[in-house]
Coordinates of C-alpha atoms and ligand atoms in Angstrom, one line a residue:
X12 CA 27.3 -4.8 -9.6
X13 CA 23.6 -4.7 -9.2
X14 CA 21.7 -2.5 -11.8
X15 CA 20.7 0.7 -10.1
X16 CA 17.1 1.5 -10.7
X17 CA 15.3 5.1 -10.5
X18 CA 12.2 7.1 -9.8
X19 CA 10.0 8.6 -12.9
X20 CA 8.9 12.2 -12.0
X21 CA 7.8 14.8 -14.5
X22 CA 8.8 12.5 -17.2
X23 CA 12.5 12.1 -16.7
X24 CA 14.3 8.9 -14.5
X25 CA 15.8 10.4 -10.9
X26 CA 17.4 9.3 -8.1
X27 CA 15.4 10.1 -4.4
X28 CA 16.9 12.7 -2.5
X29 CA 17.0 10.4 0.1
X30 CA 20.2 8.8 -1.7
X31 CA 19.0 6.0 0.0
X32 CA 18.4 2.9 -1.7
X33 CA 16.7 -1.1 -0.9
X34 CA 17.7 -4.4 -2.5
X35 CA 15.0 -6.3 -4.8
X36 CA 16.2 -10.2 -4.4
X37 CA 14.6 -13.3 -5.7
X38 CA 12.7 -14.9 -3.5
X39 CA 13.9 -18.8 -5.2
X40 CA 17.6 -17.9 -5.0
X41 CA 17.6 -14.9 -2.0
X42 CA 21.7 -14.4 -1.2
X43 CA 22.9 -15.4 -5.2
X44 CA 20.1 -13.3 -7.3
X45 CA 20.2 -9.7 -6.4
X46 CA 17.9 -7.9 -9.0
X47 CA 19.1 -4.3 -7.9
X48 CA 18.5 -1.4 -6.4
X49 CA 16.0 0.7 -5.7
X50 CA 15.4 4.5 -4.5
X51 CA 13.9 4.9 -0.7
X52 CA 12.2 7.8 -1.5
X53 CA 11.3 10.1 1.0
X54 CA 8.4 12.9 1.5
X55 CA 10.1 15.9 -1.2
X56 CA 10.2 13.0 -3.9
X57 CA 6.2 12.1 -3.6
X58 CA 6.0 16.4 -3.4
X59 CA 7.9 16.3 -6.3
X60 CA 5.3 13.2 -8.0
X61 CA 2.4 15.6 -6.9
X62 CA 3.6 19.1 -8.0
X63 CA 4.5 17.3 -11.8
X64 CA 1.1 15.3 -11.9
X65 CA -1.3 18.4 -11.2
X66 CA 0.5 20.3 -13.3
X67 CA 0.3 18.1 -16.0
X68 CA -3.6 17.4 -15.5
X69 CA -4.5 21.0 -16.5
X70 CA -3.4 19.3 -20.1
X71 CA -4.1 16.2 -19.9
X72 CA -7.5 16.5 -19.5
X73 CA -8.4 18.2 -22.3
X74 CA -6.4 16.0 -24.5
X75 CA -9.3 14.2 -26.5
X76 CA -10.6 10.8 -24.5
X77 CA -10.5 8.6 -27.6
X78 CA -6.7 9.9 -28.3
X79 CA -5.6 9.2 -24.9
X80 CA -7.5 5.5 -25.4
X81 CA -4.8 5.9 -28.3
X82 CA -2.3 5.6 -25.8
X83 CA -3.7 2.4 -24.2
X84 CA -3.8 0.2 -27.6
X85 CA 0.1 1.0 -28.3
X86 CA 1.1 -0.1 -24.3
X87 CA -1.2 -3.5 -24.8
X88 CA 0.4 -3.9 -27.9
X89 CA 3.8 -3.4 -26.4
X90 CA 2.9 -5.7 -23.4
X91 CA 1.9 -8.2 -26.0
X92 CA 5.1 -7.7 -27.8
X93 CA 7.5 -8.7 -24.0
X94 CA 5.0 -10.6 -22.8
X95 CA 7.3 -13.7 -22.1
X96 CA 10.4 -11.5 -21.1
X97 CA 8.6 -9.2 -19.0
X98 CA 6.3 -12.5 -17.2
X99 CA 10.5 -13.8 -16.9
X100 CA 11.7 -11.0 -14.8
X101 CA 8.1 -11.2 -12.8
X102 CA 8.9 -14.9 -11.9
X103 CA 12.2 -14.1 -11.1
X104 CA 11.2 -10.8 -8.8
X105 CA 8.0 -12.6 -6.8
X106 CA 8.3 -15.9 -7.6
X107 CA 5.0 -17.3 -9.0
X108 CA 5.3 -19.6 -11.9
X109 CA 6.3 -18.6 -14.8
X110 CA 2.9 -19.5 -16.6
X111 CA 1.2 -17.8 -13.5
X112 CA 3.0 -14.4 -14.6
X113 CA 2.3 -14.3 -17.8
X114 CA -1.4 -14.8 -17.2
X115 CA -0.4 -11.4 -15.1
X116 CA 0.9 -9.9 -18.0
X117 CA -2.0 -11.0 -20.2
X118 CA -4.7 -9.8 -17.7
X119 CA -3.4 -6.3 -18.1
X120 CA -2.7 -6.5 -22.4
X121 CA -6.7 -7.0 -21.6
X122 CA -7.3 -4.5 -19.3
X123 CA -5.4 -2.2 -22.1
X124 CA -7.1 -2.8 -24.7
X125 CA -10.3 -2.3 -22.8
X126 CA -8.8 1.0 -21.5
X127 CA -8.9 1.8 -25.4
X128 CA -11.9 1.3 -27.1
X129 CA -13.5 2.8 -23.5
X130 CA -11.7 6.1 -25.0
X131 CA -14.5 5.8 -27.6
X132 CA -17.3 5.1 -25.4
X133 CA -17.5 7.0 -21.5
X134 CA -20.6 7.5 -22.4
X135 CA -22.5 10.0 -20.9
X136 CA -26.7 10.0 -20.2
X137 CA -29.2 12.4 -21.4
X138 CA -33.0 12.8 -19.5
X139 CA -35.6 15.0 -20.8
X140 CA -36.1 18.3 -19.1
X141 CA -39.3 19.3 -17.4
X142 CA -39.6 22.6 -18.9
X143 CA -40.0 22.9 -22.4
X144 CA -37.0 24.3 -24.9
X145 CA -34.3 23.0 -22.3
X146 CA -31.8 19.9 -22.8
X147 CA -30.6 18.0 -19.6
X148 CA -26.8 16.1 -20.2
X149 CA -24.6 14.6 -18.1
X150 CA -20.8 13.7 -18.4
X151 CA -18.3 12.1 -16.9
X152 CA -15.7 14.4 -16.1
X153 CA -11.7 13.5 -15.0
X154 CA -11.3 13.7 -11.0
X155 CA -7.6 15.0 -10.8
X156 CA -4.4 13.8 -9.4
X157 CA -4.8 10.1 -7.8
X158 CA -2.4 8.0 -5.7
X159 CA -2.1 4.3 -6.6
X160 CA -0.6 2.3 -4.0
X161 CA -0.3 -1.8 -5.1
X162 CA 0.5 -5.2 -3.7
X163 CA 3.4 -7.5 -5.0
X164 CA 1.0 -10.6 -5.8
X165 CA 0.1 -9.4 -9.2
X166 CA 2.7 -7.0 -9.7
X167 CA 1.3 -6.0 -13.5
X168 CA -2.3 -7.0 -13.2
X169 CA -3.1 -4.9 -10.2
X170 CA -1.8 -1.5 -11.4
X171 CA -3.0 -2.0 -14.6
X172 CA -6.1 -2.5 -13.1
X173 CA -5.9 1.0 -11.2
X174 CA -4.0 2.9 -13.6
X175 CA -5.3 2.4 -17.2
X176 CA -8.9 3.5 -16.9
X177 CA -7.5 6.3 -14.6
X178 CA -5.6 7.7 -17.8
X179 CA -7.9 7.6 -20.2
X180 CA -10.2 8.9 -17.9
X181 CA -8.1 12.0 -18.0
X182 CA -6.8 11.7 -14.7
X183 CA -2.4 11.9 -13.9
X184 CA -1.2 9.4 -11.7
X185 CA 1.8 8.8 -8.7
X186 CA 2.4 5.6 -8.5
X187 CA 4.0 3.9 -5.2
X188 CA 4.7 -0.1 -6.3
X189 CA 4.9 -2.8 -3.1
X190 CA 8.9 -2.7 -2.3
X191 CA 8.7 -6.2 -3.3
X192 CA 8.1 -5.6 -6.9
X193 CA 9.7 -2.2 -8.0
X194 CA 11.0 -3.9 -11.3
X195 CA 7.6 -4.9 -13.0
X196 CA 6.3 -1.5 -11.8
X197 CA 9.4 -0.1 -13.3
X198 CA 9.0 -2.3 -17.2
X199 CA 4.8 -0.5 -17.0
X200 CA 6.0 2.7 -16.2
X201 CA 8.7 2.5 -19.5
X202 CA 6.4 1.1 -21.5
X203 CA 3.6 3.5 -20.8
X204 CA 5.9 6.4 -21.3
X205 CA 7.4 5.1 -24.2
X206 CA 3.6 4.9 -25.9
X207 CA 2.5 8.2 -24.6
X208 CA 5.8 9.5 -26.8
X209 CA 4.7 7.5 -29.8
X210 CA 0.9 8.8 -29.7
X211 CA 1.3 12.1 -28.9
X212 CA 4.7 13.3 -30.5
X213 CA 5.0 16.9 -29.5
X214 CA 2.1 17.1 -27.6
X215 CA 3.6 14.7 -25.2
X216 CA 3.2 15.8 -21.8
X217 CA 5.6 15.4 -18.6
X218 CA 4.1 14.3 -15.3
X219 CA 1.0 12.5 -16.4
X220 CA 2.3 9.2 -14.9
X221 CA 5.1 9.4 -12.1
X222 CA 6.6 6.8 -10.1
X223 CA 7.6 6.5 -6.5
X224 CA 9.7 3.9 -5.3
X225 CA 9.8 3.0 -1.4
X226 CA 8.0 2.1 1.7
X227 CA 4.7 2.5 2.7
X228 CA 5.2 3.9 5.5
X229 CA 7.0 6.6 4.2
X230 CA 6.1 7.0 0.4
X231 CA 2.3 5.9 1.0
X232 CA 1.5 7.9 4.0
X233 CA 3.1 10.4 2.4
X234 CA 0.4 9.9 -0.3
X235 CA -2.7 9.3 1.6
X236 CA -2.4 12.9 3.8
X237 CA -1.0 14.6 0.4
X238 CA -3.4 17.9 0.6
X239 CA -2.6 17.9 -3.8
X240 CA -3.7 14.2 -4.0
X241 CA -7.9 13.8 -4.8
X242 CA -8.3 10.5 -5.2
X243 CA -6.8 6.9 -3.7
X244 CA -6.7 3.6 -5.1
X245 CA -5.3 0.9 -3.2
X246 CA -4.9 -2.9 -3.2
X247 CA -3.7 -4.5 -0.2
X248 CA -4.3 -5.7 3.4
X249 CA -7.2 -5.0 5.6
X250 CA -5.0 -3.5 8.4
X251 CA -3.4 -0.6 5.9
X252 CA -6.8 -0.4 3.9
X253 CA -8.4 0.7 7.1
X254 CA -5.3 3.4 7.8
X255 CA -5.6 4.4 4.4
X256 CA -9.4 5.2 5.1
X257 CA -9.3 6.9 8.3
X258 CA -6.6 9.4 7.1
X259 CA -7.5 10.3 3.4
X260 CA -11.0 9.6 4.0
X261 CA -10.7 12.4 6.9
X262 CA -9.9 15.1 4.2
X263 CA -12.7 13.6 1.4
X264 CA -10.4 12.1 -0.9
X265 CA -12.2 9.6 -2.7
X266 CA -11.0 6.1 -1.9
X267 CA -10.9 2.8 -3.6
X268 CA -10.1 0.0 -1.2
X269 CA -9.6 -3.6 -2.0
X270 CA -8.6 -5.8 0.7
X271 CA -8.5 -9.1 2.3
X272 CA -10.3 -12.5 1.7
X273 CA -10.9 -15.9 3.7
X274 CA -12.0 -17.8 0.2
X275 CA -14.5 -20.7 0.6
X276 CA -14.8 -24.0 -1.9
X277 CA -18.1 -25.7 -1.6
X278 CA -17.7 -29.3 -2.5
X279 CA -21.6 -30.8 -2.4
X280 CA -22.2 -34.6 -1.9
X281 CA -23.4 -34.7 -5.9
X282 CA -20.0 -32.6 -7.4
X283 CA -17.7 -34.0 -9.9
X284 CA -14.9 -34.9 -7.6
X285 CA -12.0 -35.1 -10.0
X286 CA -13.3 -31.5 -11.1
X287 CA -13.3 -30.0 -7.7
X288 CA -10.1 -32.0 -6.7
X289 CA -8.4 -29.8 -10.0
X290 CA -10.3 -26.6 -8.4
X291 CA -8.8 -26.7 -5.1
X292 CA -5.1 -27.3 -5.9
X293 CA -5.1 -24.9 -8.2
X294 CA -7.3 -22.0 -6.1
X295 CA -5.4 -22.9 -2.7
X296 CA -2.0 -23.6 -4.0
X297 CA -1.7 -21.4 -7.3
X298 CA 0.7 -18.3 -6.9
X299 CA 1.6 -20.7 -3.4
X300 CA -1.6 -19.2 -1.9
X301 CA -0.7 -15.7 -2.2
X302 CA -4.0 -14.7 -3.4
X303 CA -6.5 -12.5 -2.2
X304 CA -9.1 -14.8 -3.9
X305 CA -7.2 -17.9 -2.9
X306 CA -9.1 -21.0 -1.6
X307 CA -7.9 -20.9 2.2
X308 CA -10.9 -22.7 3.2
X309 CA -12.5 -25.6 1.4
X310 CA -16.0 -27.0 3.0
X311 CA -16.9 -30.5 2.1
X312 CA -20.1 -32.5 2.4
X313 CA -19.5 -34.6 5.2
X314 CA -20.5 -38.2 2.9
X315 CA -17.7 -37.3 0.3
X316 CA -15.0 -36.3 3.2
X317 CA -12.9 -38.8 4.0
X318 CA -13.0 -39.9 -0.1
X319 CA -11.9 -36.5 -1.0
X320 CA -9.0 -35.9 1.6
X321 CA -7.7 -38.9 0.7
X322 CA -7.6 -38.3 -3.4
X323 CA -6.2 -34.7 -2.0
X324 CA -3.1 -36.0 -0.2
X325 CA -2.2 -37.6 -3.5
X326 CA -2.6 -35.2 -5.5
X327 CA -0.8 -32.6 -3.1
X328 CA 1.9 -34.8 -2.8
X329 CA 2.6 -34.8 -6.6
X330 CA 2.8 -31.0 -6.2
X331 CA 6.8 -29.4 -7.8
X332 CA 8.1 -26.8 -5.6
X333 CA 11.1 -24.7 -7.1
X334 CA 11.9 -21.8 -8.8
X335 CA 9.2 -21.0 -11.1
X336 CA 11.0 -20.3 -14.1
X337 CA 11.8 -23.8 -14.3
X338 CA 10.1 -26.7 -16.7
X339 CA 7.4 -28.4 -14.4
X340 CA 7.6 -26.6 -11.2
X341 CA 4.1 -26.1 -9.9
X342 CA 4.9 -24.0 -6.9
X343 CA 7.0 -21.4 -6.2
X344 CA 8.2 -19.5 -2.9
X345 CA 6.3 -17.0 -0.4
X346 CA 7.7 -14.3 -2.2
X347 CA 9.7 -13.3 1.2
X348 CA 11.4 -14.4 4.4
X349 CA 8.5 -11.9 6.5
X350 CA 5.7 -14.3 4.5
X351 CA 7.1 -17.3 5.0
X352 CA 7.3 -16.4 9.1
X353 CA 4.0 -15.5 8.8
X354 CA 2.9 -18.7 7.1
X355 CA 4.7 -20.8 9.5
X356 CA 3.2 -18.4 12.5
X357 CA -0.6 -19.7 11.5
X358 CA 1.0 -23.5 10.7
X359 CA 1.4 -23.1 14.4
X360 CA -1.7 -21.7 15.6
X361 CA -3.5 -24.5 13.9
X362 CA -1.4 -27.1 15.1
X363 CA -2.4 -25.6 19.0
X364 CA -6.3 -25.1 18.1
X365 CA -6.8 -28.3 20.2
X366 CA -9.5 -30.2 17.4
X367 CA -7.7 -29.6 13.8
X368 CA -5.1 -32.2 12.8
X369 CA -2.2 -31.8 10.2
X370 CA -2.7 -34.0 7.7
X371 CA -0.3 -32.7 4.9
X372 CA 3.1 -30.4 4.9
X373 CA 3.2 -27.8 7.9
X374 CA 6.6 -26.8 7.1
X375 CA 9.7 -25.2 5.8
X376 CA 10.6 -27.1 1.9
X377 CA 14.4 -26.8 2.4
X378 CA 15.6 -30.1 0.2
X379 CA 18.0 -29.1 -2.0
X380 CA 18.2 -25.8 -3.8
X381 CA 15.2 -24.9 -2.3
X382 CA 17.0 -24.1 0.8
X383 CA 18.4 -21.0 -1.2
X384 CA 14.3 -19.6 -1.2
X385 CA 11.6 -18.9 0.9
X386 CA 9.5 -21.8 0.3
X387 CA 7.2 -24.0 2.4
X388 CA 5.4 -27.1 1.8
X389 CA 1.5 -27.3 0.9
X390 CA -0.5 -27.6 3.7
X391 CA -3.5 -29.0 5.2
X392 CA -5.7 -29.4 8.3
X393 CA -8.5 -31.2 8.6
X394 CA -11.2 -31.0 11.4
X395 CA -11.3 -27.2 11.3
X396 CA -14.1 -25.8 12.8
X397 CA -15.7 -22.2 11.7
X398 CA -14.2 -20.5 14.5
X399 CA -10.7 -21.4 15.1
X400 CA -8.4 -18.4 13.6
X401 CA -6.9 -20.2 10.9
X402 CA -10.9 -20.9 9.4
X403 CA -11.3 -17.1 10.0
X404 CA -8.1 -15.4 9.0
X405 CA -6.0 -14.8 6.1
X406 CA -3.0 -16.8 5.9
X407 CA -1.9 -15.7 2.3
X408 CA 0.3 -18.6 2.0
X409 CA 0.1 -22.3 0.5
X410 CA -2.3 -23.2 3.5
X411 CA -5.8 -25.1 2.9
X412 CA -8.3 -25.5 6.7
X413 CA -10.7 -28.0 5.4
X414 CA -14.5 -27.9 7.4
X415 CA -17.5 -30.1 7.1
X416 CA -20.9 -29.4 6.2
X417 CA -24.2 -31.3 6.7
X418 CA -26.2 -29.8 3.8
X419 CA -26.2 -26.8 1.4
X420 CA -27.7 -24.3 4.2
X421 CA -25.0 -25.0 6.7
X422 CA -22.6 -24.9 4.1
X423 CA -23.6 -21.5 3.1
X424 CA -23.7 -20.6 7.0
X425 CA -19.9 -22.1 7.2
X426 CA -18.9 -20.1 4.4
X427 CA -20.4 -16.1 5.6
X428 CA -19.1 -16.8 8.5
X429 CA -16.3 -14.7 8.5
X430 CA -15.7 -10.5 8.1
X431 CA -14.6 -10.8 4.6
X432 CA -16.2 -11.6 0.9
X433 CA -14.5 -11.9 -1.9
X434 CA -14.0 -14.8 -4.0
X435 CA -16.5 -17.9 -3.1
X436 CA -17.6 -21.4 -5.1
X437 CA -19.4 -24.2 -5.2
X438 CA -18.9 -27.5 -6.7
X439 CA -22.5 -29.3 -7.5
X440 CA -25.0 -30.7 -10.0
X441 CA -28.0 -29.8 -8.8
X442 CA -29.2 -26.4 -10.5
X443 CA -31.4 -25.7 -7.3
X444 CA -28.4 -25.7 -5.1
X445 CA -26.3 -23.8 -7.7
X446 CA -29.0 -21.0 -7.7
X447 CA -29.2 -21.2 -3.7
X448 CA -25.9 -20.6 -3.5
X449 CA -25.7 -17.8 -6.2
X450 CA -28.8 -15.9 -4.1
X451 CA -27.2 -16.3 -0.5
X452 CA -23.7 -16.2 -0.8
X453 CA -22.0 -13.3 0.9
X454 CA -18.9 -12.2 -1.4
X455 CA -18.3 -9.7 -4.7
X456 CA -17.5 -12.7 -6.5
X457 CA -19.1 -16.4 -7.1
X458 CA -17.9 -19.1 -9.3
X459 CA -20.1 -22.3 -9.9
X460 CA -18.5 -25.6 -11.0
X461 CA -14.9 -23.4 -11.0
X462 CA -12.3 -22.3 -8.3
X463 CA -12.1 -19.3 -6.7
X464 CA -9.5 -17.9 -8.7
X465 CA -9.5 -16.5 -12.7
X466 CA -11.5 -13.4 -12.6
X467 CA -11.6 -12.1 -16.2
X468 CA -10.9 -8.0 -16.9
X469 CA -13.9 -7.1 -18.4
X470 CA -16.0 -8.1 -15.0
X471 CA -16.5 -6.4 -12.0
X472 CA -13.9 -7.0 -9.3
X473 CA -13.7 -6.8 -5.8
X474 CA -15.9 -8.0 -2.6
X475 CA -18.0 -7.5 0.4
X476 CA -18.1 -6.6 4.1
X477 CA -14.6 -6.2 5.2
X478 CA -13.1 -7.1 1.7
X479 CA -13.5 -3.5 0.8
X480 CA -15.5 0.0 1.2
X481 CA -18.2 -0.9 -2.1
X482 CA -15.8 0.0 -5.0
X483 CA -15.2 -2.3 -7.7
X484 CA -12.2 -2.6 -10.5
X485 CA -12.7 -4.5 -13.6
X486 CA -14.7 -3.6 -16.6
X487 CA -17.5 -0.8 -16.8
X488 CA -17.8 -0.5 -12.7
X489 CA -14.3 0.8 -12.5
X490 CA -15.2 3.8 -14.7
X491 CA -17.5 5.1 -11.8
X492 CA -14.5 5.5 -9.4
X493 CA -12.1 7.0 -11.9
X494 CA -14.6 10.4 -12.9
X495 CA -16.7 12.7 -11.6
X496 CA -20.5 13.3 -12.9
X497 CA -20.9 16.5 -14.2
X498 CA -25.1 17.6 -15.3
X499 CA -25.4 20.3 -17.7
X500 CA -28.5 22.3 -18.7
X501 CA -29.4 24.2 -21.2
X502 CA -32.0 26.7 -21.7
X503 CA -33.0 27.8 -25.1
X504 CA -36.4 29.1 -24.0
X505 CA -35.0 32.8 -23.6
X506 CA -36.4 33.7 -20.6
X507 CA -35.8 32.5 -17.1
X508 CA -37.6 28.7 -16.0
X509 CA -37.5 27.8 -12.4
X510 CA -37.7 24.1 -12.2
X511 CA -40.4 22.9 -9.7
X512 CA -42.0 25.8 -9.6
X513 CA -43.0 27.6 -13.0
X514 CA -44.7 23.9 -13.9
X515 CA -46.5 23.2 -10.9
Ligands
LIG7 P1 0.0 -4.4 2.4 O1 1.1 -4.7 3.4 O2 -1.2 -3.8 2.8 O3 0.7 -3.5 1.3 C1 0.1 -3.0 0.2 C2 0.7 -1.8 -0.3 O4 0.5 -0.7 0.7 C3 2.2 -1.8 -0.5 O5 2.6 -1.0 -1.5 C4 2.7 -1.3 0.8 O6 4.0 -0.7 0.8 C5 1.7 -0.2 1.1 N1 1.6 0.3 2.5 C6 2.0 -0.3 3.6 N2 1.7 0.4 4.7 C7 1.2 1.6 4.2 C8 0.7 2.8 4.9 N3 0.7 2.9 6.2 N4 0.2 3.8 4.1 C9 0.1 3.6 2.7 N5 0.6 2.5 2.1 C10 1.1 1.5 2.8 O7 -0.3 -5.7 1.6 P2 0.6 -6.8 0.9 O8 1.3 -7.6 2.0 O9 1.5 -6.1 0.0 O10 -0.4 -7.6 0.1 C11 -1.2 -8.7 0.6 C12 -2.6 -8.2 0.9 O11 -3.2 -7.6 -0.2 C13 -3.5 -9.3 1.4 O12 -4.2 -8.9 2.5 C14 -4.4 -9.5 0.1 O13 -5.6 -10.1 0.4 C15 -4.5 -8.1 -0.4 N6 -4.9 -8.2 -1.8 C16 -6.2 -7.8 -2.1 C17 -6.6 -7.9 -3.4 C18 -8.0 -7.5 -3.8 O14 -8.2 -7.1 -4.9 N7 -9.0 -7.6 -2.9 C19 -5.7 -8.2 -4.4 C20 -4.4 -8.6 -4.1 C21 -4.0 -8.5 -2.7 P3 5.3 -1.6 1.2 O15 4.9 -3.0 1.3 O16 6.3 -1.4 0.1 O17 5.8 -1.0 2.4
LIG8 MG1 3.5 -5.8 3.2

């Protein structure tokens, strides 16, 4: 029988009301590998989340900053501890490779032990006053009670991302995972728990972190209209990022939104090839595409074109698919059957946009055992122009549209040219060019010489126009979204000083 999983409100492990429940399957093995069961939670559970987490925020906040950074060392050391186990399971739930998880798993150990030592630091600033015998401070002060709604593609990063500086900011937390990846969200939860027992004994405190399993459009809008909810953090798709916006925005909850990308690789005429060849394959068809910074479009100087497809098509073709726990498997399955359609639904649209031409994949990969998953061959199309749909929107699936550029300004054109900005880069060895690019590229994020994917936890994250609403999650920036400035005066004059007006 399946293992029966539960929700985590006010620190103890319930069923939903609901009594209803979904199945979590892997997506390399779908009808043999059921994972188990998971609570459909339902409006009174996420009441329940929100009732326990405000509750608990009167406390939490005033424990000590540097204590509850405490907390954050022991769950990175813990994460460190399961690191291959828990990155198992991850494979097993979502289906990127194995050594694609645990770079999941290791993203948050560092996003932990950031959390930490930022315990010690959430520093403050100080200005002089204008009046004489007066201080001027200001601190950053815990918002409240803050959803957290996630994606399946980076099923520990991502909330680790969200969740970690929002604890030891002082904030409590209800957590809704993607239904695609309850059981990683599920292993955090436990482990966080587990830590906040071992740091703060008896003054342990139920409801800081609660967890709400189920659908978005029950358990997240749920969320997003909660009148007890302040704040929002979400990772996800334009279409619900833009939902989330309209409705929580509409009663001034504060609202972190990272969306969408159409990733662009610059290849210029004078770039290492066999460097940008590594690049590509790995940005386009690492975690099978299902990036938001993946490489979906790839914009090569027309003199080095036909050179590079060709070397591509070999490489490509080298490519493992299978279940990504196994020895050598490069590529694992859209992690489900709705993905896969969708994939396939764009394979098509290309195929009808009358100028690009299939030149690798455009398929279903059912040889074998892996007819038992959802996967689907790499893919690419050549002549793609900047305006065809699958040059403009996200595929989020092992699917590369390759364009041409004449020079460094139309490749720069090529590669604005759509609404989003996340991830961008460009392969040359001309420092000019490399600065160019730096200066006039439209995205949150630009590598040089490198793919489009490996952000590192200590920078800012997130992108432009469409991408996202001007948030960012990584290192120091996240700490802006996760407290409130508080100024503080304080007059030691004894008598009464009216600012702009007693001094001039
Ligand atoms: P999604 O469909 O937008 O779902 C994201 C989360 O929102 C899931 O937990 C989902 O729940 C929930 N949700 C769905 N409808 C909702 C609603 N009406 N109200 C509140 N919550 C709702 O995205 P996805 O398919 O999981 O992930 C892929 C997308 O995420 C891509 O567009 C990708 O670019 C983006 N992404 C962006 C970043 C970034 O940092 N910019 C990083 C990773 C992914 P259920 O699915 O359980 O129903
Ligand atoms: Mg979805």
């Amino acid at each position: 029988m399946a293992k029966k999983y539960q929700n985590f409100i006010n620190g103890e492990w319930r069923d939903s009301s609901s009594h209803e429940s979904f199945e979590n399957r892997n997506p390399a093995d779908w009808d043999n590998d059921l994972i188990g069961t998971f609570p459909s939670s339902n409006v009174d559970d996420v009441d329940d989340a929100v009732i326990a987490a405000r509750a608990a925020f009167k406390k939490w906040r005033l424990i000590p900053a540097p204590r509850r950074g405490d907390v954050l060392k022991v769950v990175g050391d813990k994460m460190l501890k399961h690191k291959d186990e828990i990155a198992f399971e991850m494979t097993r739930e979502m289906g990127k490779v194995i050594a694609e998880t645990k770079g999941d798993v290791q993203e948050g150990i560092d996003t932990a032990y950031y959390a930490a030592s930022e315990g010690r630091r959430l520093f403050g600033f100080n200005a002089p006053s204008e009046m004489p015998n007066k201080m001027n401070l200001s601190f950053r002060v815990p918002i409240g009670v803050g959803g957290f709604i996630t994606p399946w593609n980076f099923p520990m990063a991502i909330p680790t991302w969200k969740l970690f500086p929002a604890l030891v900011c002082g904030n409590t937390c209800v957590f809704k995972p993607a239904e695609l990846t309850p059981k990683t969200a599920t292993t955090l939860v436990k482990i966080i728990d587990e830590a906040m027992k071992e740091v703060l004994g008896k003054d342990y405190i139920p409801g800081v972190l609660n967890l709400v399993h189920g659908s978005g459009a029950i358990v997240g809008e749920a969320m997003t209209s909660h009148p007890e909810i302040d704040f929002i953090s979400f990772t996800g798709s334009s279409e619900v990022g833009k939902r989330i916006n309209t409705v929580a925005g509409g009663d001034l909850k504060r609202v972190s939104l990272e969306l969408g990308g159409k990733n662009a690789q610059i290849v210029m005429d004078d770039a290492d090839m066999e460097l940008a060849l590594d690049a590509v394959l790995w940005g386009a068809f690492g975690t099978t595409g299902q990036r938001c910074t993946a490489t979906s479009r790839l914009i090569l100087h027309k003199k080095i074109h036909d050179k590079f497809i060709d070397k591509l098509i070999k490489r490509v073709d080298k490519l493992k698919l299978g279940y990504g726990n196994n020895e050598g498997v490069d590529i694992g399955p859209c992690v489900s059957e709705t993905q896969r359609e969708n994939v396939n639904k764009y394979v098509n649209i290309g195929i009808e946009e009358d100028k690009a031409t299939l030149v690798y994949g455009g398929d279903y990969a059912v040889k074998g055992d892996l007819s038992k998953g959802w996967f689907y061959k790499p893919t690419i199309f050549t002549n793609v122009t900047q305006y065809m749909r699958i040059a403009q929107e996200e595929i989020f699936g092992p699917v590369l549209s390759v364009l041409q550029c004449k020079d460094l300004d139309d490749a720069i054109a090529i590669l604005n040219g759509t609404q989003y900005g996340l991830s961008s880069s460009i392969f040359t060895k001309n420092v000019n060019n490399a600065f160019k690019a730096v200066r006039d590229i439209e995205a949150g994020i630009t590598y040089v010489n490198g793919a489009t994917i490996g952000a590192e936890a200590h920078m800012p994250f997130g992108g432009v126009k469409a991408t996202g609403n001007g948030h960012r999650e990584g290192g120091w920036t996240v700490y802006d979204f996760y407290t409130e400035w508080k100024a503080v005066y304080i007059d030691y004059s004894g008598k009464l000083q009216r600012a702009q007006i007693d001094n001039y």
